Short mmCIF file of C-alpha atoms and ligand atoms in Angstrom, two decimals:
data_model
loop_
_atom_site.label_atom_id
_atom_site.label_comp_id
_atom_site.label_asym_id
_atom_site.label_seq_id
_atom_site.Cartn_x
_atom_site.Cartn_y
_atom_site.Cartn_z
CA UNK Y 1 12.35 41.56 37.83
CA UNK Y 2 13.62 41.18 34.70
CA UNK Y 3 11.95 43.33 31.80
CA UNK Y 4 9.42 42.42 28.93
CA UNK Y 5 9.76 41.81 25.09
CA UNK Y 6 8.09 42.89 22.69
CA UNK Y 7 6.96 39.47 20.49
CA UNK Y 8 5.07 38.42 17.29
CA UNK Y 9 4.23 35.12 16.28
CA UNK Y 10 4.24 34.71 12.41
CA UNK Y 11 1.49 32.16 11.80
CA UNK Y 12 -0.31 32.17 14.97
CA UNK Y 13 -3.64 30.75 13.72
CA UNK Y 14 -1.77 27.20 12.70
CA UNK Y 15 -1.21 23.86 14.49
CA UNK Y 16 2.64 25.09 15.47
CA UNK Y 17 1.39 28.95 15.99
CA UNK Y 18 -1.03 28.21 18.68
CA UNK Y 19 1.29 26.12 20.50
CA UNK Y 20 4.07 29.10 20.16
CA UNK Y 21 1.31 30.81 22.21
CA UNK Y 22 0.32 28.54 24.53
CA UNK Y 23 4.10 27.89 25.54
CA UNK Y 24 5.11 31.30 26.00
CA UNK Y 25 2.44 31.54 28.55
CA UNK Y 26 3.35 28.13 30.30
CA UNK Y 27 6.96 29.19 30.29
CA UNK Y 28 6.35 32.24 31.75
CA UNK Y 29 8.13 34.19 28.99
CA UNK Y 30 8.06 37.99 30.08
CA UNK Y 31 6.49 39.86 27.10
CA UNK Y 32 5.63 43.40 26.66
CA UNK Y 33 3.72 43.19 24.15
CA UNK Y 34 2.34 40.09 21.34
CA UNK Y 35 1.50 41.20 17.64
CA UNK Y 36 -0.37 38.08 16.16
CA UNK Y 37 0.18 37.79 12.42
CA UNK Y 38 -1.33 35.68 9.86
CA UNK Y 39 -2.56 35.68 6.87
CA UNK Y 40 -5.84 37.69 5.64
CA UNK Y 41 -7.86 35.36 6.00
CA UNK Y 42 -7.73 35.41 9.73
CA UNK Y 43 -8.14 38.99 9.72
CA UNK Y 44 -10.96 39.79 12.52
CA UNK Y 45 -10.26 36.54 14.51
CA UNK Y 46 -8.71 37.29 17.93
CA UNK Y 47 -6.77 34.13 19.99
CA UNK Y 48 -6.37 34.62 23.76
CA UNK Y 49 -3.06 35.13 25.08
CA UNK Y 50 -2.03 35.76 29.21
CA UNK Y 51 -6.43 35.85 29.39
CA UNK Y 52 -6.69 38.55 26.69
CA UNK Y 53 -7.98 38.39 23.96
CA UNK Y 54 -5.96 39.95 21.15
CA UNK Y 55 -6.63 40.32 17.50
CA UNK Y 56 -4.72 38.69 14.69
CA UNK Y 57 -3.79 41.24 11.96
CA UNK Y 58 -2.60 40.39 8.56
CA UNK Y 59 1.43 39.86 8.02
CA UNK Y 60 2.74 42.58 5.98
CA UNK Y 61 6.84 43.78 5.45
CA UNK Y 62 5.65 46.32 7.92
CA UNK Y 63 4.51 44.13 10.81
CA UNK Y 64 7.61 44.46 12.70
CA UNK Y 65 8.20 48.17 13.98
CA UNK Y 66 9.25 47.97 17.44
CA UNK Y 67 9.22 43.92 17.46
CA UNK Y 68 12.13 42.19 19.35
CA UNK Y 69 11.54 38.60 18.42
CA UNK Y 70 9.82 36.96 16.02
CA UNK Y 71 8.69 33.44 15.70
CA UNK Y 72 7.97 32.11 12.64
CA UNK Y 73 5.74 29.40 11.35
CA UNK Y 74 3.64 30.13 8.37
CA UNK Y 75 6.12 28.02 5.68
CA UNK Y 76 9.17 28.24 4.30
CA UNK Y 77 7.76 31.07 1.36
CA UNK Y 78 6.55 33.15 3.96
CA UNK Y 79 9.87 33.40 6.00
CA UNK Y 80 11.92 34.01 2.85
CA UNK Y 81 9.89 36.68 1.91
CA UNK Y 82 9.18 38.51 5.56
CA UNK Y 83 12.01 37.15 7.47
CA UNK Y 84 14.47 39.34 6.39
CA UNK Y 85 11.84 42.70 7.24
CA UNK Y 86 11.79 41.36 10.48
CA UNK Y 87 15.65 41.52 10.58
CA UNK Y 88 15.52 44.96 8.77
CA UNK Y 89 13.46 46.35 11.63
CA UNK Y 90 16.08 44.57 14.28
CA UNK Y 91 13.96 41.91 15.36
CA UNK Y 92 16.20 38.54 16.17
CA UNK Y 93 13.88 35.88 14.07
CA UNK Y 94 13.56 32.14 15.44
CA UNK Y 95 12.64 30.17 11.84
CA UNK Y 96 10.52 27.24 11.80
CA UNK Y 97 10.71 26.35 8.58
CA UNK Y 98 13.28 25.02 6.43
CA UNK Y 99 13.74 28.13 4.68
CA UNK Y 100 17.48 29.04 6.51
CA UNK Y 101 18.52 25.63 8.08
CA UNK Y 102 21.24 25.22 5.75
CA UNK Y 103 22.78 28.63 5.21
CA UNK Y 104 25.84 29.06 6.62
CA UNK Y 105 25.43 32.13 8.72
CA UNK Y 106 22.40 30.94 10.24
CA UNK Y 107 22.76 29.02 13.54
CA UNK Y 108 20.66 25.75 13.84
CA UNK Y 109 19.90 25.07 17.37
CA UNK Y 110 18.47 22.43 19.64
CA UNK Y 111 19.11 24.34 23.16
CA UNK Y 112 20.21 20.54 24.79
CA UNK Y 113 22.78 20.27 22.07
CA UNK Y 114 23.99 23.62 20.90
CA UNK Y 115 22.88 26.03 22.98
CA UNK Y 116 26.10 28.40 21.99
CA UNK Y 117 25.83 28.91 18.32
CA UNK Y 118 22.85 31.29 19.49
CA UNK Y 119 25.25 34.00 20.10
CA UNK Y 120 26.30 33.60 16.59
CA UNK Y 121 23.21 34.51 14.80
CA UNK Y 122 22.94 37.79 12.29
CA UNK Y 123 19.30 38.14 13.15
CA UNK Y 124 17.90 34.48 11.99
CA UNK Y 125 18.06 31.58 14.03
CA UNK Y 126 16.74 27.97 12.49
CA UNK Y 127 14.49 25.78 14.90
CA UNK Y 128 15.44 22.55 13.20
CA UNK Y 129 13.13 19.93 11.42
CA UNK Y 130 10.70 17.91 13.51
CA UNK Y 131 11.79 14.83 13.09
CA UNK Y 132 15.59 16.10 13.47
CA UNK Y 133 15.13 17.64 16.65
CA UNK Y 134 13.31 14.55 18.45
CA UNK Y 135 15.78 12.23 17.48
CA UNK Y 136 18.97 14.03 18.27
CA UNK Y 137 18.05 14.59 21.75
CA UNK Y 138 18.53 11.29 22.80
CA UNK Y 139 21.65 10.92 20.48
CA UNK Y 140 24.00 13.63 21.36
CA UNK Y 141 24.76 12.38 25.15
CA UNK Y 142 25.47 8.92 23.59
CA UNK Y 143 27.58 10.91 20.43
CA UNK Y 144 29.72 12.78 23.06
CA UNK Y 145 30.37 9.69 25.32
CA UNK Y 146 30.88 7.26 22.19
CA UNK Y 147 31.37 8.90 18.83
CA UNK Y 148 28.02 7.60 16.40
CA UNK Y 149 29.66 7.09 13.11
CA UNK Y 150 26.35 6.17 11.68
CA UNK Y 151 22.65 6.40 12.12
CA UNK Y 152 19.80 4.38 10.58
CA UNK Y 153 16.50 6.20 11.34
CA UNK Y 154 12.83 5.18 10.16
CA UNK Y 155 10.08 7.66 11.04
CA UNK Y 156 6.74 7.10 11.82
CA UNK Y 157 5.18 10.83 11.79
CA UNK Y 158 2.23 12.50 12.01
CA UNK Y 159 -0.31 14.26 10.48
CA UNK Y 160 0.82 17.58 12.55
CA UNK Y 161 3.72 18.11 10.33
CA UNK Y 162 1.79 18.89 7.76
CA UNK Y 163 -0.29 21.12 9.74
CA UNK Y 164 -4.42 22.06 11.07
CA UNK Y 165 -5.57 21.30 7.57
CA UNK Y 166 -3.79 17.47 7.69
CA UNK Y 167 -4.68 17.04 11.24
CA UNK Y 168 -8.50 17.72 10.39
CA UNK Y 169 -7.95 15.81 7.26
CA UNK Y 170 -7.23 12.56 9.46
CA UNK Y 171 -10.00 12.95 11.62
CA UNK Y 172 -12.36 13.84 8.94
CA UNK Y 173 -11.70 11.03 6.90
CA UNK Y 174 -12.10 8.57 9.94
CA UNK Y 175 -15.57 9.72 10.67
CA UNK Y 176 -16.32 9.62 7.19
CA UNK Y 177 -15.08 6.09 6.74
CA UNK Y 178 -17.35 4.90 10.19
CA UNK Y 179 -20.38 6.48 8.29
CA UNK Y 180 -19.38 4.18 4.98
CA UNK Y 181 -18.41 7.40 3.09
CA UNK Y 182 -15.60 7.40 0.83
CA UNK Y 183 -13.17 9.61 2.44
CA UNK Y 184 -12.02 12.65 0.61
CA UNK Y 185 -8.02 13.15 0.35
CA UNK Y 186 -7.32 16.30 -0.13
CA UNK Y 187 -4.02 17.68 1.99
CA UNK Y 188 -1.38 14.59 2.10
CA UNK Y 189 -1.26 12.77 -1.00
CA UNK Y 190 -2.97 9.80 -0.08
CA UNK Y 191 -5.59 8.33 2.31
CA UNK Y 192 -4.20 8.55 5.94
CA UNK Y 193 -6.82 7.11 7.74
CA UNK Y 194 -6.16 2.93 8.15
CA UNK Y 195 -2.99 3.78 5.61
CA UNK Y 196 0.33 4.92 5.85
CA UNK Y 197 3.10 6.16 3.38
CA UNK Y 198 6.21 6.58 2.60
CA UNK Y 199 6.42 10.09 1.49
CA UNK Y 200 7.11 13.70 3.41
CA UNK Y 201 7.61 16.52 1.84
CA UNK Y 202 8.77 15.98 -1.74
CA UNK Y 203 10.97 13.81 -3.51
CA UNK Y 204 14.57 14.84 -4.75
CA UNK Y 205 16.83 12.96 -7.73
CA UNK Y 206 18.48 11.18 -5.38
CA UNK Y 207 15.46 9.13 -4.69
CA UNK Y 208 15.11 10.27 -0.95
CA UNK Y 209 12.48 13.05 0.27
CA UNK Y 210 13.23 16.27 0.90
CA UNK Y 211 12.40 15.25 4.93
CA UNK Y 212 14.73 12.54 4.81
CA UNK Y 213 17.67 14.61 3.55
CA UNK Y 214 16.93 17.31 6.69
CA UNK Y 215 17.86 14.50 8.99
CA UNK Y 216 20.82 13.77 7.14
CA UNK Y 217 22.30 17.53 6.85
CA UNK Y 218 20.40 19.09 9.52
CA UNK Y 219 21.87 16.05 11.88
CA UNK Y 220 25.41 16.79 10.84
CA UNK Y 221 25.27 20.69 11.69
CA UNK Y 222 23.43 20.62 14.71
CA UNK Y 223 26.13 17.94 16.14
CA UNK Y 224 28.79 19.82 14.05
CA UNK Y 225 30.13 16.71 13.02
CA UNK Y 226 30.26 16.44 9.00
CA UNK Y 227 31.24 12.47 9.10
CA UNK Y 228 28.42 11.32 11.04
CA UNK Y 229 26.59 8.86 8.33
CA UNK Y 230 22.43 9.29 8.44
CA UNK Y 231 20.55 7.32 6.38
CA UNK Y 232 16.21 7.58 6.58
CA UNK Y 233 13.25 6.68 5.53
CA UNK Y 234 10.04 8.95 6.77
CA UNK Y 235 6.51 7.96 6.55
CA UNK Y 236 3.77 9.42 7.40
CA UNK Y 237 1.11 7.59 9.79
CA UNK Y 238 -2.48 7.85 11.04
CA UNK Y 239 -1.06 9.43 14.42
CA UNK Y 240 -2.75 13.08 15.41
CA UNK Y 241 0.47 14.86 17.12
CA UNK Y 242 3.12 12.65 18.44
CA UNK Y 243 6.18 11.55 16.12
CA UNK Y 244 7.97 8.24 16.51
CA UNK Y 245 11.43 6.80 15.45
CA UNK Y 246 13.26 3.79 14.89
CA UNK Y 247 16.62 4.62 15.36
CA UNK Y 248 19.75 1.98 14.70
CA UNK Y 249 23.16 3.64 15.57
CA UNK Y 250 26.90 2.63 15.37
CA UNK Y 251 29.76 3.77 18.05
CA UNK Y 252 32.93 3.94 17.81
CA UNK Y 253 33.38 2.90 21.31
CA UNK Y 254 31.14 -0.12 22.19
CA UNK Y 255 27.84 0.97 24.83
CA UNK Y 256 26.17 -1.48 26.59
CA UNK Y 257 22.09 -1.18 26.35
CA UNK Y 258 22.87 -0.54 30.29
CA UNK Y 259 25.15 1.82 29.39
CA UNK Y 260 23.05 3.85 27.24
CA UNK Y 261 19.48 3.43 29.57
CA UNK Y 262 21.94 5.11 32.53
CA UNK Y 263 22.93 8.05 30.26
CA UNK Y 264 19.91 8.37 29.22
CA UNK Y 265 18.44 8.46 32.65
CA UNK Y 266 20.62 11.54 32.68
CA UNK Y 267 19.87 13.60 29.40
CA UNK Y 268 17.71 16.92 29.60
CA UNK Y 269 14.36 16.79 27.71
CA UNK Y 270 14.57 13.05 27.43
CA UNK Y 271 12.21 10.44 29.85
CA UNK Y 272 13.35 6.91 29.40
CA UNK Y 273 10.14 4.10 29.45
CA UNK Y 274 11.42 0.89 29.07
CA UNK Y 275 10.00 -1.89 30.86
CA UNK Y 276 8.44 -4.06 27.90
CA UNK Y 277 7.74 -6.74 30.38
CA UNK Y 278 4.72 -3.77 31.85
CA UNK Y 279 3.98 -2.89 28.32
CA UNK Y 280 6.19 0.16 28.47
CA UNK Y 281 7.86 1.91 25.99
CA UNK Y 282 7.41 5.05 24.02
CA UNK Y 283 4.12 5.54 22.61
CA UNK Y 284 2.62 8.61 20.96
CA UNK Y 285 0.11 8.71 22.53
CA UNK Y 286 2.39 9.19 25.66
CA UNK Y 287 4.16 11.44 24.18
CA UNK Y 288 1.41 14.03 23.09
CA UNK Y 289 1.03 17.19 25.15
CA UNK Y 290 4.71 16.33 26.56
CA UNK Y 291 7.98 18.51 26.65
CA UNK Y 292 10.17 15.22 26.75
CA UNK Y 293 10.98 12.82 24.09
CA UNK Y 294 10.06 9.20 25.51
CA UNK Y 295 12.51 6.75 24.44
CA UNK Y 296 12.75 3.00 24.97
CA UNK Y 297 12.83 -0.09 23.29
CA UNK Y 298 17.05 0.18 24.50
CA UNK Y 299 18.53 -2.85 23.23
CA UNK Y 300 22.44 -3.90 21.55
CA UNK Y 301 21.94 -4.55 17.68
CA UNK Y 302 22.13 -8.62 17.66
CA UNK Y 303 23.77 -7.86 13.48
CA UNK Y 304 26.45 -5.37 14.40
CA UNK Y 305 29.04 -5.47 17.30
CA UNK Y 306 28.64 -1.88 18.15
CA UNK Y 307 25.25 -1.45 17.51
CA UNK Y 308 22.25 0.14 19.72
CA UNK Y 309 18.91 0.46 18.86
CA UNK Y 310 15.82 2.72 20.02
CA UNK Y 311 12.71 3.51 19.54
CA UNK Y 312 11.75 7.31 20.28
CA UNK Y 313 8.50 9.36 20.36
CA UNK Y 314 7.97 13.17 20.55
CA UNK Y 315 5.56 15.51 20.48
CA UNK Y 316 6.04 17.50 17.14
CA UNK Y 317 4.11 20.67 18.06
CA UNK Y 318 5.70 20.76 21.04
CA UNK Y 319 9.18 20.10 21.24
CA UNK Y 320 9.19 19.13 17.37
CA UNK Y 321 8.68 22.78 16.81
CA UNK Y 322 7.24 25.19 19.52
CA UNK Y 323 8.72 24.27 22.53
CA UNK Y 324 12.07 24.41 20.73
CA UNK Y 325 11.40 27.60 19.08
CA UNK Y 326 10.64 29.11 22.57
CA UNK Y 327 13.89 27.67 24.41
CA UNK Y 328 15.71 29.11 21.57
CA UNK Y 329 13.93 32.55 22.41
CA UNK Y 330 14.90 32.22 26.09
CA UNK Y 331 18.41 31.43 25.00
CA UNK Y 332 18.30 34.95 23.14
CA UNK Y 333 16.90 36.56 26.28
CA UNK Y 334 19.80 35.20 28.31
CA UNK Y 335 22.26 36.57 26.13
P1 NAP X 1 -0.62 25.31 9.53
O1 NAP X 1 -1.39 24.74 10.65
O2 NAP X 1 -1.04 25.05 8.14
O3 NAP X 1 -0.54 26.90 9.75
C1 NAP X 1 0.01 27.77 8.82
C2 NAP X 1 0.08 29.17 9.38
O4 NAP X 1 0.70 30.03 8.42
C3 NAP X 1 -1.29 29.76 9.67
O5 NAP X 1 -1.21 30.62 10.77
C4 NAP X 1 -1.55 30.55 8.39
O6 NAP X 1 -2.44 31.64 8.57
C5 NAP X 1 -0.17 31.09 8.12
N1 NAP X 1 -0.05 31.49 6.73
C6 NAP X 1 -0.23 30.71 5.62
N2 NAP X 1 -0.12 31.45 4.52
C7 NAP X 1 0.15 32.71 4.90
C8 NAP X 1 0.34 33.94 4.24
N3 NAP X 1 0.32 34.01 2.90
N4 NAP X 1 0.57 35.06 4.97
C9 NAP X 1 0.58 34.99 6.29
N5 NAP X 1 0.39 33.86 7.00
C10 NAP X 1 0.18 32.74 6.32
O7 NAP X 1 0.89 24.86 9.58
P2 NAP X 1 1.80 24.52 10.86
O8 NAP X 1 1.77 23.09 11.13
O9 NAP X 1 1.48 25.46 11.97
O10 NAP X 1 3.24 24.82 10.26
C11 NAP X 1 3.62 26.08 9.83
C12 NAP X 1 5.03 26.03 9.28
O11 NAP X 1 5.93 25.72 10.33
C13 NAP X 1 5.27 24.91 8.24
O12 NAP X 1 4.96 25.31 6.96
C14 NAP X 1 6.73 24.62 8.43
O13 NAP X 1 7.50 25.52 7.65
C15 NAP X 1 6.94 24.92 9.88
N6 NAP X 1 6.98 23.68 10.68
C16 NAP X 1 8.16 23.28 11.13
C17 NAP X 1 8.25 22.16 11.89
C18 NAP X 1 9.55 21.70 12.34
O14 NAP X 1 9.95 20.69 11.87
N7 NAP X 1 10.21 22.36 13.26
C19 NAP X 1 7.13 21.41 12.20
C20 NAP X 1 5.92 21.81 11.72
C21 NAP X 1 5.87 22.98 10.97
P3 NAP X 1 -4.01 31.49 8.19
O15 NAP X 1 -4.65 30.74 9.33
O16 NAP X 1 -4.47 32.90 8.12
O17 NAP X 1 -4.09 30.77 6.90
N1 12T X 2 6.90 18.93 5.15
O1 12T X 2 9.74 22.22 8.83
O2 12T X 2 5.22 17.41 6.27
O3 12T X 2 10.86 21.24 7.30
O4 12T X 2 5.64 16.67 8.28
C1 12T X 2 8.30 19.75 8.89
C2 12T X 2 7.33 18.77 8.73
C3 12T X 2 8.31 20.16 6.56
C4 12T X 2 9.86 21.36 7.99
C5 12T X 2 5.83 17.45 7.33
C6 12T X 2 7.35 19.19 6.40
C7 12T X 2 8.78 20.40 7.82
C8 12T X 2 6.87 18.49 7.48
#
């Protein structure tokens, strides 16, 4: 028997929060003890965890006494400002937000991928972007097999990135439209029901988003490969949970789509479904409530000679952010 640790979950009342929860107790992660933390206005709310039910109390600089790990998800402005408490009082944090992705010192892991630059942390570890994490999965077997020089990704996400409030925004405005209401937009910046747009997260002077610009750097440290060439486009879609991607690559070494379907068949946290002639391919719908990224849609680029495209769906609370966080946990445990 191994032993317990003591745990807190930063933001454990939100859309990624309550999945942290829920996957620590699927996982079987031993924990001591779990301090849920959120902000006052949850105080007095309790959430169940291993059939208990335990209270959420309000995140303060001195949440952390005695806490080993903490998972965060309550925004980037929250882990700048408590992360490094957390740290102070020698807990190992796993970040969800973008607030450390970048910073030199701060590993960026997707356990498939990288599970080594763990050890490297000095007490913050980055759970990457959504959208990153799903699509690299299915990349990095082909990357190490056939070098991608370059990656052409358009995302179809959904309302869960933007979290509870956006997810109950979509639905709302759906029932309000079937009752002939106008519906009210008040989260994402437009109407997501029967819409979509191109805009996640905000927009930089270089005329991409903020998003798209993760999946550019965040790609090229998590493979640790600073030539790879990502260029995206993210949108946002009338989907509850699931994200999906179009994904156009470049080798340097020429893969068949056989080639890549048999690797694939191969690659952790990846379930190929690809028989279009059943009507099946990644959907996701499919995909929600799933570890694995679905991929499909595996066919040679007819425009480029070493060319492969994809199509790829993932859960985002799930391995787009939770489940991810949590392998990255057991990773520290393992240590
Ligand atoms: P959400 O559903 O809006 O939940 C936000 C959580 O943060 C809630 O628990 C909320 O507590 C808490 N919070 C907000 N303000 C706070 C404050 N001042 N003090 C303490 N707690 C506060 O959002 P979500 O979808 O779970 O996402 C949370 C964060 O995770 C995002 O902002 C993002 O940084 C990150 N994220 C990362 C990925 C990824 O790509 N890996 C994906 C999704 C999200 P209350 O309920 O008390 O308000
Ligand atoms: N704005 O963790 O809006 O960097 O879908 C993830 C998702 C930020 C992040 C979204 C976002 C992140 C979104």
């Amino acid at each position: 028997m191994g032993r317990g640790y003591s745990i807190a979950v930063v933001g454990a009342t939100g859309a990624v929060g309550v999945e942290m929860i829920k996957t620590l107790e699927k996982r079987k992660f031993p924990v001591s003890r779990i301090k849920l933390l959120a902000s006052h206005r949850s105080v007095g709310k309790k959430l169940a965890f291993q059939g208990e039910q335990t209270p959420v109390e309000e995140l303060t600089h001195d949440s952390f006494k005695g806490v080993e790990i903490a998972l965060f998800s309550a925004g980037a402005a929250r882990s700048k400002e408590f992360a490094p408490s957390a740290v102070k009082a020698g807990a190992v944090v796993v970040d969800n937000s973008s607030a450390f992705r970048m910073q030199e010192d701060v590993p960026l892991v997707v356990p498939e991928v990288n599970p080594q630059k763990v050890k490297d942390h000095r007490g913050i570890i980055a759970n990457p972007n959504c959208s990153t994490i799903i699509m690299v999965l299915p990349l990095w077997p082909l990357h190490r097999v056939a070098r991608i020089t370059r990656i052409v990704v358009s995302t179809y996400q959904a309302a869960s990135g933007a979290g509870a409030s956006a997810m109950m925004e979509l639905q709302k405005q759906i029932a309000e439209i079937g009752e002939g209401k106008r519906p009210g937009v008040v989260v994402l910046p437009h109407q997501i029901a029967y819409n979509l747009f191109p805009h996640v997260d905000v927009f930089l002077p270089n005329g991409y988003t903020k998003e798209e610009m993760k999946m550019v750097h965040e790609t090229r440290k998590i493979f640790g490969d600073d030539l790879i060439m990502v260029t995206a486009t993210c949108v946002r879609v009338p989907v509850l949970r699931a994200h999906s991607e179009a994904v156009n690559i470049e080798t340097e070494k020429k893969l068949t789509a056989g080639e890549v379907r048999a690797i694939l068949a191969e690659a952790p946290g990846v379930k190929v479904v690809d028989e279009p002639g059943k009507k099946l391919y990644p959907m996701p719908l499919d995909a929600t409530g799933r570890d694995e990224v679905l991929v499909g849609r595996i066919r040679e680029d007819i425009s480029r000679a070493n060319g492969i495209d994809l199509f790829i769906s993932g859960d985002q609370l799930l391995k787009g952010a939770a489940l991810n966080a949590v392998q990255i946990a057991e990773l520290i445990t393992h240590a």
